[in-house]
């Protein structure tokens, strides 16, 4: 079983439930924070002291308040923490159900488990903790497995994401060629961009670019 665990969660009732679950599993040392900045600081401090955490459990969304923060989401915290401690096991415990976001966390940031909050989620969190303490096999709650079966999520790559992102922040289609050259993204010719945009519209059955962006945002892509 894990000996030292850090939990990042800003909702008290959920925090209490997660900590109770780990107490039931006899986790020896449990720390919790309500801000992603604090999570990163604790990870750094633990590494520097030679007593690193062996499990990090985090939500993805954190409600903004009076405090100014650098890291505003669990995604950002995971990105920074992965670079500091690549071998750390990470469980995402979130209500987020957007397929592309989950896929990115699993493939890009190598999270070890994704448990969706809801009915039976504490039981599933227990299962995830137990499984990760015994093996390196990725744990996914049943609802997440269902979401990831969606072909539209699996067939989108980083180029598509960047294309939709640039359109969503107001870069015009005519300006995309120059923008992609500035970012060092290839292919960046006008014809290649137009072909990929047309393919995306067909793929998502979008009537136009605005409709495409709306669909992508709903899926968590943009």
Short mmCIF file of C-alpha atoms in Angstrom, two decimals:
data_model
loop_
_atom_site.label_atom_id
_atom_site.label_comp_id
_atom_site.label_asym_id
_atom_site.label_seq_id
_atom_site.Cartn_x
_atom_site.Cartn_y
_atom_site.Cartn_z
CA UNK A 1 0.00 0.00 0.00
CA UNK A 2 1.08 3.58 -0.62
CA UNK A 3 2.89 5.22 2.29
CA UNK A 4 2.68 8.92 1.41
CA UNK A 5 -0.21 10.45 -0.55
CA UNK A 6 -1.07 14.02 -1.59
CA UNK A 7 -4.66 15.00 -2.40
CA UNK A 8 -5.56 18.19 -4.30
CA UNK A 9 -9.28 18.96 -3.92
CA UNK A 10 -11.00 22.23 -3.08
CA UNK A 11 -14.41 20.88 -2.03
CA UNK A 12 -14.37 20.01 1.69
CA UNK A 13 -16.98 17.24 1.57
CA UNK A 14 -15.17 15.43 -1.25
CA UNK A 15 -11.82 15.96 0.45
CA UNK A 16 -13.12 14.33 3.62
CA UNK A 17 -14.56 11.36 1.70
CA UNK A 18 -11.27 10.77 -0.16
CA UNK A 19 -9.23 10.94 3.03
CA UNK A 20 -11.62 8.59 4.80
CA UNK A 21 -11.23 6.12 1.94
CA UNK A 22 -7.45 6.20 2.29
CA UNK A 23 -7.64 5.87 6.06
CA UNK A 24 -9.73 2.73 5.48
CA UNK A 25 -6.94 1.43 3.23
CA UNK A 26 -4.37 2.12 5.97
CA UNK A 27 -2.41 4.77 4.07
CA UNK A 28 0.19 5.95 6.57
CA UNK A 29 0.67 9.61 5.58
CA UNK A 30 -1.96 11.77 3.85
CA UNK A 31 -1.59 15.46 2.98
CA UNK A 32 -4.24 17.58 1.28
CA UNK A 33 -4.30 20.97 -0.43
CA UNK A 34 -6.97 23.17 -1.99
CA UNK A 35 -4.75 24.91 -4.54
CA UNK A 36 -2.66 23.49 -7.38
CA UNK A 37 0.20 25.85 -6.53
CA UNK A 38 0.34 24.30 -3.06
CA UNK A 39 0.34 20.81 -4.56
CA UNK A 40 3.39 21.64 -6.67
CA UNK A 41 5.19 23.19 -3.69
CA UNK A 42 4.54 20.12 -1.54
CA UNK A 43 5.79 17.80 -4.28
CA UNK A 44 8.99 19.87 -4.60
CA UNK A 45 9.52 20.00 -0.84
CA UNK A 46 9.00 16.26 -0.46
CA UNK A 47 11.49 15.53 -3.25
CA UNK A 48 14.08 17.88 -1.77
CA UNK A 49 13.73 16.28 1.64
CA UNK A 50 14.28 12.81 0.22
CA UNK A 51 10.79 11.70 1.27
CA UNK A 52 8.75 11.96 -1.94
CA UNK A 53 5.06 11.19 -2.32
CA UNK A 54 4.24 7.91 -4.01
CA UNK A 55 0.67 8.84 -5.03
CA UNK A 56 -0.99 12.09 -6.12
CA UNK A 57 -4.80 12.31 -6.34
CA UNK A 58 -6.24 15.43 -7.95
CA UNK A 59 -9.38 17.02 -9.28
CA UNK A 60 -9.14 18.93 -12.57
CA UNK A 61 -11.26 22.01 -11.86
CA UNK A 62 -10.60 24.38 -8.97
CA UNK A 63 -12.94 27.25 -8.12
CA UNK A 64 -11.17 30.65 -8.29
CA UNK A 65 -11.35 32.85 -5.20
CA UNK A 66 -9.54 35.84 -3.67
CA UNK A 67 -6.14 34.17 -3.87
CA UNK A 68 -3.97 34.76 -6.94
CA UNK A 69 -2.58 31.53 -8.32
CA UNK A 70 -0.24 30.47 -11.11
CA UNK A 71 -1.66 26.99 -11.68
CA UNK A 72 -5.42 27.16 -12.15
CA UNK A 73 -6.27 23.55 -12.97
CA UNK A 74 -5.35 19.98 -12.20
CA UNK A 75 -4.16 19.57 -15.80
CA UNK A 76 -1.51 22.23 -15.26
CA UNK A 77 -0.47 20.75 -11.93
CA UNK A 78 -0.11 17.30 -13.48
CA UNK A 79 2.03 18.69 -16.31
CA UNK A 80 4.48 20.34 -13.89
CA UNK A 81 4.52 17.47 -11.42
CA UNK A 82 5.14 14.88 -14.15
CA UNK A 83 8.28 16.75 -15.22
CA UNK A 84 9.51 16.87 -11.61
CA UNK A 85 8.68 13.30 -10.61
CA UNK A 86 8.03 11.15 -13.70
CA UNK A 87 7.56 7.93 -11.73
CA UNK A 88 4.88 9.34 -9.38
CA UNK A 89 1.56 7.54 -9.68
CA UNK A 90 -1.31 9.93 -10.39
CA UNK A 91 -5.07 9.44 -10.05
CA UNK A 92 -7.44 11.97 -11.57
CA UNK A 93 -10.67 12.14 -9.58
CA UNK A 94 -12.99 14.45 -11.48
CA UNK A 95 -16.50 14.99 -12.79
CA UNK A 96 -15.00 15.87 -16.20
CA UNK A 97 -16.34 13.55 -18.91
CA UNK A 98 -14.90 15.09 -22.09
CA UNK A 99 -13.31 12.28 -24.06
CA UNK A 100 -10.47 14.24 -25.61
CA UNK A 101 -9.36 15.72 -22.28
CA UNK A 102 -9.32 12.27 -20.68
CA UNK A 103 -7.42 10.85 -23.67
CA UNK A 104 -4.81 13.63 -23.40
CA UNK A 105 -4.30 13.03 -19.68
CA UNK A 106 -3.82 9.32 -20.27
CA UNK A 107 -1.58 9.55 -23.34
CA UNK A 108 0.36 12.80 -22.90
CA UNK A 109 0.67 13.00 -19.12
CA UNK A 110 0.53 9.25 -18.43
CA UNK A 111 -1.93 9.46 -15.54
CA UNK A 112 -2.28 6.05 -13.95
CA UNK A 113 -6.00 6.16 -13.19
CA UNK A 114 -9.06 8.20 -14.08
CA UNK A 115 -12.04 7.94 -11.74
CA UNK A 116 -15.12 9.95 -12.63
CA UNK A 117 -16.99 11.43 -9.67
CA UNK A 118 -20.52 10.16 -9.27
CA UNK A 119 -22.39 7.16 -7.95
CA UNK A 120 -20.01 4.52 -6.56
CA UNK A 121 -17.00 6.73 -7.27
CA UNK A 122 -15.48 6.29 -3.80
CA UNK A 123 -15.65 2.52 -4.27
CA UNK A 124 -13.97 2.94 -7.65
CA UNK A 125 -11.35 5.22 -6.12
CA UNK A 126 -10.59 2.50 -3.57
CA UNK A 127 -10.24 0.01 -6.41
CA UNK A 128 -7.91 2.35 -8.28
CA UNK A 129 -5.68 2.90 -5.23
CA UNK A 130 -5.49 -0.82 -4.51
CA UNK A 131 -4.73 -1.68 -8.13
CA UNK A 132 -2.01 0.96 -8.49
CA UNK A 133 -0.40 -0.12 -5.22
CA UNK A 134 0.02 -3.61 -6.69
CA UNK A 135 0.67 -3.03 -10.40
CA UNK A 136 1.34 -0.51 -13.16
CA UNK A 137 -1.90 -1.28 -14.99
CA UNK A 138 -4.01 1.79 -15.75
CA UNK A 139 -7.35 1.97 -13.93
CA UNK A 140 -10.41 3.54 -15.59
CA UNK A 141 -13.86 3.77 -14.05
CA UNK A 142 -16.62 2.17 -16.21
CA UNK A 143 -18.07 5.51 -17.37
CA UNK A 144 -14.64 6.64 -18.58
CA UNK A 145 -14.15 3.42 -20.55
CA UNK A 146 -17.47 4.10 -22.25
CA UNK A 147 -16.49 7.68 -23.17
CA UNK A 148 -13.16 6.56 -24.64
CA UNK A 149 -14.88 4.13 -27.01
CA UNK A 150 -16.12 7.14 -29.01
CA UNK A 151 -14.25 7.05 -32.35
CA UNK A 152 -14.43 10.83 -32.75
CA UNK A 153 -12.20 11.19 -29.71
CA UNK A 154 -9.60 8.67 -30.87
CA UNK A 155 -9.17 10.08 -34.37
CA UNK A 156 -8.20 13.64 -33.42
CA UNK A 157 -4.48 14.46 -33.30
CA UNK A 158 -2.40 17.39 -31.99
CA UNK A 159 -2.51 19.21 -35.33
CA UNK A 160 -6.31 19.15 -35.29
CA UNK A 161 -6.38 20.42 -31.72
CA UNK A 162 -4.06 23.33 -32.52
CA UNK A 163 -6.06 24.18 -35.63
CA UNK A 164 -9.31 24.34 -33.69
CA UNK A 165 -7.63 26.23 -30.83
CA UNK A 166 -6.33 28.96 -33.14
CA UNK A 167 -9.74 29.38 -34.76
CA UNK A 168 -11.42 29.52 -31.34
CA UNK A 169 -9.20 32.39 -30.16
CA UNK A 170 -10.01 34.45 -33.24
CA UNK A 171 -7.29 33.63 -35.77
CA UNK A 172 -8.93 33.78 -39.19
CA UNK A 173 -8.66 30.92 -41.65
CA UNK A 174 -6.65 33.14 -44.01
CA UNK A 175 -4.16 33.93 -41.24
CA UNK A 176 -3.63 30.32 -40.14
CA UNK A 177 -0.79 29.64 -42.60
CA UNK A 178 1.36 32.45 -41.18
CA UNK A 179 0.37 31.59 -37.61
CA UNK A 180 1.40 27.95 -38.01
CA UNK A 181 4.73 29.01 -39.54
CA UNK A 182 5.35 31.26 -36.51
CA UNK A 183 4.58 28.35 -34.19
CA UNK A 184 6.74 25.93 -36.16
CA UNK A 185 3.80 23.64 -36.91
CA UNK A 186 3.79 21.53 -40.05
CA UNK A 187 2.16 21.10 -42.46
CA UNK A 188 1.45 24.80 -42.64
CA UNK A 189 0.53 25.44 -46.27
CA UNK A 190 -2.82 27.02 -47.00
CA UNK A 191 -3.99 24.00 -48.97
CA UNK A 192 -3.02 21.54 -46.21
CA UNK A 193 -4.84 23.59 -43.58
CA UNK A 194 -7.95 23.91 -45.76
CA UNK A 195 -7.99 20.13 -46.38
CA UNK A 196 -7.68 19.35 -42.67
CA UNK A 197 -10.36 21.87 -41.77
CA UNK A 198 -12.70 20.38 -44.36
CA UNK A 199 -11.98 16.90 -42.99
CA UNK A 200 -12.77 18.07 -39.44
CA UNK A 201 -16.08 19.60 -40.55
CA UNK A 202 -17.03 16.33 -42.22
CA UNK A 203 -15.83 14.27 -39.25
CA UNK A 204 -17.92 16.24 -36.75
CA UNK A 205 -20.74 16.94 -39.21
CA UNK A 206 -20.29 20.67 -38.65
CA UNK A 207 -22.17 23.07 -40.90
CA UNK A 208 -19.44 25.72 -40.76
CA UNK A 209 -16.36 26.79 -38.80
CA UNK A 210 -18.37 28.36 -35.95
CA UNK A 211 -20.37 25.15 -35.60
CA UNK A 212 -17.12 23.13 -35.58
CA UNK A 213 -15.66 25.24 -32.76
CA UNK A 214 -18.89 24.85 -30.75
CA UNK A 215 -18.78 21.06 -31.13
CA UNK A 216 -15.08 20.96 -30.23
CA UNK A 217 -15.64 23.02 -27.08
CA UNK A 218 -18.45 20.73 -26.02
CA UNK A 219 -16.06 17.78 -26.38
CA UNK A 220 -13.33 19.51 -24.40
CA UNK A 221 -11.04 19.90 -27.42
CA UNK A 222 -11.02 23.70 -27.70
#
